Short mmCIF file of C-alpha atoms in Angstrom, two decimals:
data_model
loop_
_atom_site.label_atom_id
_atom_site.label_comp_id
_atom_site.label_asym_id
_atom_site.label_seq_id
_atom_site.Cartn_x
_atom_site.Cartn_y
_atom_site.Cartn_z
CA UNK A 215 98.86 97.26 72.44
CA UNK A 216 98.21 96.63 76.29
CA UNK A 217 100.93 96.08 78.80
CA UNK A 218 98.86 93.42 79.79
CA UNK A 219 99.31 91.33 76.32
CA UNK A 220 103.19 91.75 76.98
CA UNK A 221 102.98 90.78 80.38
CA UNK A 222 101.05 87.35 79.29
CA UNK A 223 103.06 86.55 76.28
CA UNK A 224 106.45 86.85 78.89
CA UNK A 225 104.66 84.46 80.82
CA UNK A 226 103.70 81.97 77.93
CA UNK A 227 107.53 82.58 76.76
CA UNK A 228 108.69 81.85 80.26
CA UNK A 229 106.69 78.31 81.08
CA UNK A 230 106.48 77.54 77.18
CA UNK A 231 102.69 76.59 77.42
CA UNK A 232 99.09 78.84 77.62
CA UNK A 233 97.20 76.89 79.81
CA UNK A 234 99.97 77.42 82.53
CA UNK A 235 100.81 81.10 81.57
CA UNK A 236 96.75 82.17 81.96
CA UNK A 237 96.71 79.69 85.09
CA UNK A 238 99.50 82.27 86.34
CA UNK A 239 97.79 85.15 85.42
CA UNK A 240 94.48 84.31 86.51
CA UNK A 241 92.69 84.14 83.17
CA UNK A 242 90.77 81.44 80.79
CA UNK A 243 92.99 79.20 78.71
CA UNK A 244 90.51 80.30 75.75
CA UNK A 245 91.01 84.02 76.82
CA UNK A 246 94.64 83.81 76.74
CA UNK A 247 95.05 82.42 73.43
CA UNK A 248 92.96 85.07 72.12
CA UNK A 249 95.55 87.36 73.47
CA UNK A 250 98.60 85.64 71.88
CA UNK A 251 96.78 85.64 68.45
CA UNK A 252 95.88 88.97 68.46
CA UNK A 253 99.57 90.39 69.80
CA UNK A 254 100.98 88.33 66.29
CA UNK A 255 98.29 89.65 64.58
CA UNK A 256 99.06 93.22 65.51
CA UNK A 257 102.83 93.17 65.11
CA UNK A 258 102.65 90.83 61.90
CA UNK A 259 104.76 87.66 63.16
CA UNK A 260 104.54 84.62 64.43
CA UNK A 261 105.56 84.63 67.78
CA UNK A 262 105.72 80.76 68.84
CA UNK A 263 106.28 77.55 67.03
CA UNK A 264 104.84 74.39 68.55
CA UNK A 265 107.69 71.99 69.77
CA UNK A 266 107.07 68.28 71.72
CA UNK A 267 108.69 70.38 74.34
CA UNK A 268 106.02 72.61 74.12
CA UNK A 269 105.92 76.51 72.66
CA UNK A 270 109.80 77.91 71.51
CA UNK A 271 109.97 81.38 70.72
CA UNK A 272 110.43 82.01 67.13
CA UNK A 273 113.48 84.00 66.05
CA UNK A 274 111.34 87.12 65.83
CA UNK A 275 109.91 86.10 69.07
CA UNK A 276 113.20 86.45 71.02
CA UNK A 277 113.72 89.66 70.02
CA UNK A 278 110.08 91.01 70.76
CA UNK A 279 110.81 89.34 74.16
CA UNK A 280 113.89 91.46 75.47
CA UNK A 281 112.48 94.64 74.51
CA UNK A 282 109.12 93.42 75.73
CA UNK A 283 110.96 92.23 79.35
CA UNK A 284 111.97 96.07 79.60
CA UNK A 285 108.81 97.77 78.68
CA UNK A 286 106.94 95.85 81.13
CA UNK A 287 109.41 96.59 84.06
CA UNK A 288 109.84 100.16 82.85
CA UNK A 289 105.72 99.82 83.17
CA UNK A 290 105.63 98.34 86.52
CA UNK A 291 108.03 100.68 88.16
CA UNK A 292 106.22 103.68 86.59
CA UNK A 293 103.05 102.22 88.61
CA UNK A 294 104.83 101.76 92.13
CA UNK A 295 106.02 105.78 91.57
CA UNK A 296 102.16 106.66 90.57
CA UNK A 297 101.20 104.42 93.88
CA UNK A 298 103.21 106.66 96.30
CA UNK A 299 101.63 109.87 97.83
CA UNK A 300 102.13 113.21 96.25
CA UNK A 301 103.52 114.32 99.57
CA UNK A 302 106.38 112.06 101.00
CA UNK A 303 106.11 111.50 104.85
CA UNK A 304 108.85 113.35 106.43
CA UNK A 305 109.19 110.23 108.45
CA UNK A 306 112.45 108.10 107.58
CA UNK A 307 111.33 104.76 109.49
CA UNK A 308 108.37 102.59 109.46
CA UNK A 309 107.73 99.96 112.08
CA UNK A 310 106.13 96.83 109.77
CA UNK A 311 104.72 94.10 112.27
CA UNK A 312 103.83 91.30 110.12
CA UNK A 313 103.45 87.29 109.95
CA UNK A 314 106.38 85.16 108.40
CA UNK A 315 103.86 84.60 105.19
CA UNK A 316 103.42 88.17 104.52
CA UNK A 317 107.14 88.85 104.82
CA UNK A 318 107.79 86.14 102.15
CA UNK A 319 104.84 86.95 99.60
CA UNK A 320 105.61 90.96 99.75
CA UNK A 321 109.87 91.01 100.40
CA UNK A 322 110.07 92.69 96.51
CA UNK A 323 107.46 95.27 97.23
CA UNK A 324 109.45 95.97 100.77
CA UNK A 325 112.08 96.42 99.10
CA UNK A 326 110.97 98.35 95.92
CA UNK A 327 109.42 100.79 98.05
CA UNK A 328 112.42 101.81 100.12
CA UNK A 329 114.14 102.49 96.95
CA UNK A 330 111.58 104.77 95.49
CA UNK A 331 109.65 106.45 99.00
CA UNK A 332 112.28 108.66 99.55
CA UNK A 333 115.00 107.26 102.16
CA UNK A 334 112.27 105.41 104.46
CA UNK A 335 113.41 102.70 105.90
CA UNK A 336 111.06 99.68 106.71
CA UNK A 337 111.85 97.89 110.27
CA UNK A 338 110.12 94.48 110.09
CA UNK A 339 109.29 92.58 112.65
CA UNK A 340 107.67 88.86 112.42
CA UNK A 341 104.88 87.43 114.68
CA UNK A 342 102.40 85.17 114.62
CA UNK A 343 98.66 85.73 113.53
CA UNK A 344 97.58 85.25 116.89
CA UNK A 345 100.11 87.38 118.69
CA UNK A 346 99.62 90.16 116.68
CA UNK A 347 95.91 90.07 116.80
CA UNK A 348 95.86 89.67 121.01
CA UNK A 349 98.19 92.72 121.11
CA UNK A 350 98.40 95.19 118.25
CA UNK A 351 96.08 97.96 120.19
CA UNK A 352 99.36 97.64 122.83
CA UNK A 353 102.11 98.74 119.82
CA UNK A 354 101.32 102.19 119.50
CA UNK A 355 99.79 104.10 116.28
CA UNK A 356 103.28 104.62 114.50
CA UNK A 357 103.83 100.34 114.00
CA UNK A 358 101.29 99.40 110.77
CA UNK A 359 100.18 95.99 111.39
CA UNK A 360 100.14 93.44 108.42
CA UNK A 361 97.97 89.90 109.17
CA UNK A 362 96.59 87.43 106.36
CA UNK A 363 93.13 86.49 108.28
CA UNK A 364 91.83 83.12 106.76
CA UNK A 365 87.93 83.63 105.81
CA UNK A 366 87.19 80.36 108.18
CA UNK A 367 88.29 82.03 110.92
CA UNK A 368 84.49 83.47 111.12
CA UNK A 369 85.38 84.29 115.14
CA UNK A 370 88.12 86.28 114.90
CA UNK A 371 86.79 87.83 112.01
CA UNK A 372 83.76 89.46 113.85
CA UNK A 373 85.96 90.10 116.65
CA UNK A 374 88.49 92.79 114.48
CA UNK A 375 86.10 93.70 111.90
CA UNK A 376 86.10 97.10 113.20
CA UNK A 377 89.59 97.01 113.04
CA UNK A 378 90.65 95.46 109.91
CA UNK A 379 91.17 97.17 106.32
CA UNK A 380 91.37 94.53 103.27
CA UNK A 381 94.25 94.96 100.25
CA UNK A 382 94.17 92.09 98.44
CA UNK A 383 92.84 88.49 98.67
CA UNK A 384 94.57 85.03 98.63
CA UNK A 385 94.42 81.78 98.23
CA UNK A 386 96.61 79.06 99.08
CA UNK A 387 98.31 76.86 96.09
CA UNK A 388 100.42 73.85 94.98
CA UNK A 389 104.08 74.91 93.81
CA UNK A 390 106.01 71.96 92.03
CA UNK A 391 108.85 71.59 89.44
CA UNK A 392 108.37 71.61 85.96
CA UNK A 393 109.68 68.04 85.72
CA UNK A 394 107.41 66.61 88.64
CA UNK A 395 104.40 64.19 87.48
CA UNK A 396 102.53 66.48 89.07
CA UNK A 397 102.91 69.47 86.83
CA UNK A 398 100.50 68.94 84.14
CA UNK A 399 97.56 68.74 86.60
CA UNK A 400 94.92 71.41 86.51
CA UNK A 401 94.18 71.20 89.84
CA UNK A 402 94.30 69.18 92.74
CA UNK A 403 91.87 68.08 95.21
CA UNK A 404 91.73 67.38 98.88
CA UNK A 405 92.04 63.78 99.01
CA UNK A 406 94.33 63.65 96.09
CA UNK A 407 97.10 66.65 98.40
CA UNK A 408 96.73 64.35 101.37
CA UNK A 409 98.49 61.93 99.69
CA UNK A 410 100.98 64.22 97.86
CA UNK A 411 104.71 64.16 99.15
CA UNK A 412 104.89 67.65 100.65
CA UNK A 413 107.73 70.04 101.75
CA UNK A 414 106.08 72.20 103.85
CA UNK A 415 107.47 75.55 105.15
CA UNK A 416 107.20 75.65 108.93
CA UNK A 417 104.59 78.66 110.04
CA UNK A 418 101.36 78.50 112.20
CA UNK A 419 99.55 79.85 109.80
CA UNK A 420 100.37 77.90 106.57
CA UNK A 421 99.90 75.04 109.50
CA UNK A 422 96.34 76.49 110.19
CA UNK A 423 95.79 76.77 106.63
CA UNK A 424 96.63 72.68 105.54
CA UNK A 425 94.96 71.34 108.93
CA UNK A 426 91.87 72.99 107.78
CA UNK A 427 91.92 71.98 104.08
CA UNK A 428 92.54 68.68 104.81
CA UNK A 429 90.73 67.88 108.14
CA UNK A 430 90.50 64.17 109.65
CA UNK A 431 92.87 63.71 106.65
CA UNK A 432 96.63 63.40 107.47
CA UNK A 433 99.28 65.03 105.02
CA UNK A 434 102.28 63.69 103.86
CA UNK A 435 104.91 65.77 105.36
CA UNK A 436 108.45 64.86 103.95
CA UNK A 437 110.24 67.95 105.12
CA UNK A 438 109.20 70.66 107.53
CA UNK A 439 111.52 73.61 107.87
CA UNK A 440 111.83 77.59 108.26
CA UNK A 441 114.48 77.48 105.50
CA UNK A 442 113.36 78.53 102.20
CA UNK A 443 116.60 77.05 100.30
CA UNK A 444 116.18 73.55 101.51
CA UNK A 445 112.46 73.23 100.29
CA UNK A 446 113.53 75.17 97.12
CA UNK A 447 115.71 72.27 96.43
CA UNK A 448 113.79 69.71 97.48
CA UNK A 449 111.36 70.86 95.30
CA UNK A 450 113.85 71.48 92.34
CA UNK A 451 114.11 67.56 92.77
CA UNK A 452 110.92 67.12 91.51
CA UNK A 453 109.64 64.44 94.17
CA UNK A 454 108.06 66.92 96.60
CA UNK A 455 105.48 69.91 96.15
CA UNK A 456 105.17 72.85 98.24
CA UNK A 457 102.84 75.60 98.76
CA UNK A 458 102.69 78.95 97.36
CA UNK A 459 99.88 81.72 96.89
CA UNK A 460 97.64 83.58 94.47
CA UNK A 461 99.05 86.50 94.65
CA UNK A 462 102.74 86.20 94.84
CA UNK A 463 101.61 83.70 91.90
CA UNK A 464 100.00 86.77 90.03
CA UNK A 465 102.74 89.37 91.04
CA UNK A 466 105.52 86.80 89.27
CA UNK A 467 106.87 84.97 92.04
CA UNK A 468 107.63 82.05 90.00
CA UNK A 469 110.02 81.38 87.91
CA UNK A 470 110.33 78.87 84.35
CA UNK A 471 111.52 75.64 86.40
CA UNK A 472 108.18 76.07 89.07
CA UNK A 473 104.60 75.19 87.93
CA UNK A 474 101.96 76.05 90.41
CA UNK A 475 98.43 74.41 90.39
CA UNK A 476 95.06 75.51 91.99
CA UNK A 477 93.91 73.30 94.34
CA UNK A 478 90.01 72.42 94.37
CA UNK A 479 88.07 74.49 96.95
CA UNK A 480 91.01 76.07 98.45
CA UNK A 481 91.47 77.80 101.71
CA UNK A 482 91.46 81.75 101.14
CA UNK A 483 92.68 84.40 103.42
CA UNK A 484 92.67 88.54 103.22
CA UNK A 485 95.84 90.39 103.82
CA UNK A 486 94.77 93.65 104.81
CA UNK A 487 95.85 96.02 107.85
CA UNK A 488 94.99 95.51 111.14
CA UNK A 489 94.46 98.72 113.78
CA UNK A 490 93.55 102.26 113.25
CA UNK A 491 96.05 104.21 110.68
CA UNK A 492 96.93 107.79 111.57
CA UNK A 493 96.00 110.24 108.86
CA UNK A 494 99.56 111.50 108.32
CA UNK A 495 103.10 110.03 108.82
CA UNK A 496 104.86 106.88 107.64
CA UNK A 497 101.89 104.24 108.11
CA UNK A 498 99.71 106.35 106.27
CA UNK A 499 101.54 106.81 103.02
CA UNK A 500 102.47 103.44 103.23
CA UNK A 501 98.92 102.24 103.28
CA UNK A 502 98.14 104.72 100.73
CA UNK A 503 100.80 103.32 98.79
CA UNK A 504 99.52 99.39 98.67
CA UNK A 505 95.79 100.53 98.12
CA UNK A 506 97.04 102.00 95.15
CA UNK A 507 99.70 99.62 94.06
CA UNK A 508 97.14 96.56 93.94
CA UNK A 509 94.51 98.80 92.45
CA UNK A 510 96.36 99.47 89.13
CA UNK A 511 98.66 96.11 89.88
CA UNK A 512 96.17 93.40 90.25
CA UNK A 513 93.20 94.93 88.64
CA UNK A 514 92.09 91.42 86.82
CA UNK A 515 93.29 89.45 89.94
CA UNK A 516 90.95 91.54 92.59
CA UNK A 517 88.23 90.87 89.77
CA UNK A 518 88.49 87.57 89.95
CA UNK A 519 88.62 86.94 93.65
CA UNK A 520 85.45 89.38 94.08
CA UNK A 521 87.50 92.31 95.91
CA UNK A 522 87.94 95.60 94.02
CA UNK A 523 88.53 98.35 95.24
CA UNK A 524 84.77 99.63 95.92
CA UNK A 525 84.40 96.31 97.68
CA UNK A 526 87.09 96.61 99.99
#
């Protein structure tokens, strides 16, 4: 039994339907059902029964999920531990400089890793893409520099290259309720988002992002705002979508009453490290640490996007 056929059958459990649970964890519909059928197979019971509300957890199926819940925890926190170095930094602080986004999509692994590196603390500090490109060879070699660098950005690209270590690819996705009409959709395109009610967090970059996937085309903004609660319940309503990404889709971001949907040729973006990162210290063993982490993390995820770790 793989930790991986737990970790998919929590996620069928948690939105009550396969295609949405492999959409989530980046694999076929045909591939995840595969998965579920051989998981009953192998522990002898029928894990689901089909309901017009969708899949319901059989009674055997509850209790497979709560011991299931804590073996794939007890799983993922055993991989953080493996990620960190064999030799803690005798640093206690770590300046982070890093973009809104990147706060947002990696707060849990912040925070995670301050609880198991040993007493560092992480001292954040948010800029935009921009500022942080113009000056990070000003900071000093103790700050690590986090950036998401959108692949259309061909320019500024060439101009860092040198500079600029991949982790893990992105791509940018529709979040909506469960109970919005546009839940069921397997995907949306272009034309059909400019149109879309939209409650859009208020960053440059996710501003960057929707100006270039959309173009000439003008969205439908309904609410703009730097506060997370007040598009989380605007999009509770079921009315308005928002955005979210691949991989804080992957690393479980969402929760049962959120549905997210791909959205046809989508923008796509690397968060990676910007600047040279000393060989010892703080920075180091924190970059050590996320090579690992999305190494044995998001093994089928970098597969799919075309990054592994050979490639990055």
């Amino acid at each position: 039994m793989r930790v991986e056929a737990l970790t998919l059958f929590l996620s069928v459990a948690q939105h009550r339907s396969i295609s949405k649970a492999a959409r989530q964890n980046f694999i076929s519909q045909q591939g995840a059902s595969a998965i579920i059928k051989n998981l009953e197979s192998e522990l002898g019971v029928s894990l689901f029964d089909r309901t017009p509300a969708g899949l319901q957890l059989t009674a055997a199926g509850c209790s497979i999920a709560q011991e299931a819940a804590k073996l794939v925890d007890s799983y993922r926190r055993l991989q953080m531990i493996a990620s960190l170095e064999a030799i803690a930094s005798a640093d206690k602080e770590l300046t982070i400089i890093t973009m809104p986004f990147i706060t947002n999509q990696l707060e849990a692994l912040f925070s995670e890793y301050e609880l198991l590196a040993g007493g560092i603390q992480l001292r954040i500090i948010e800029r935009s893409l921009f500022d942080i490109i113009d000056h990070y060879a000003e900071d000093g070699s103790e700050a690590l520099h986090l950036i998401a660098l959108p692949t259309f950005m061909t320019g500024i690209a060439a101009r860092i290259s040198q500079d600029f270590q991949p982790l893990v690819p992105c791509e940018l996705m529709v979040a909506c309720n469960r109970t919005s009409p546009y839940a069921d959709r397997s995907q949306f395109t272009r034309a059909e988002l400019a149109s879309t009610p939209l409650a859009c967090y208020n960053e440059e970059f996710l501003n960057r992002l929707l100006a270039h996937l959309l173009g000439s085309q003008q969205p439908s903004i309904q609410m703009s705002t730097s506060n997370p609660a007040m598009i989380g319940r605007a999009v509770a309503g079921g009315a308005l979508v928002t955005f979210t990404d691949s991989l804080s889709v992957f690393l479980g971001r969402s929760d049962t009453e959120t549905v997210v949907v791909p959205i046809e040729n989508s923008v796509e973006f690397l968060v990676g490290v910007l600047g040279v990162v000393p060989a010892q210290g703080a920075a180091a063993q924190f970059m050590g640490f996320c090579q690992r982490y999305f190494a044995t993390m998001c093994g089928p995820y970098l597969l799919q996007h075309g990054l592994t770790e050979e490639s990055a």
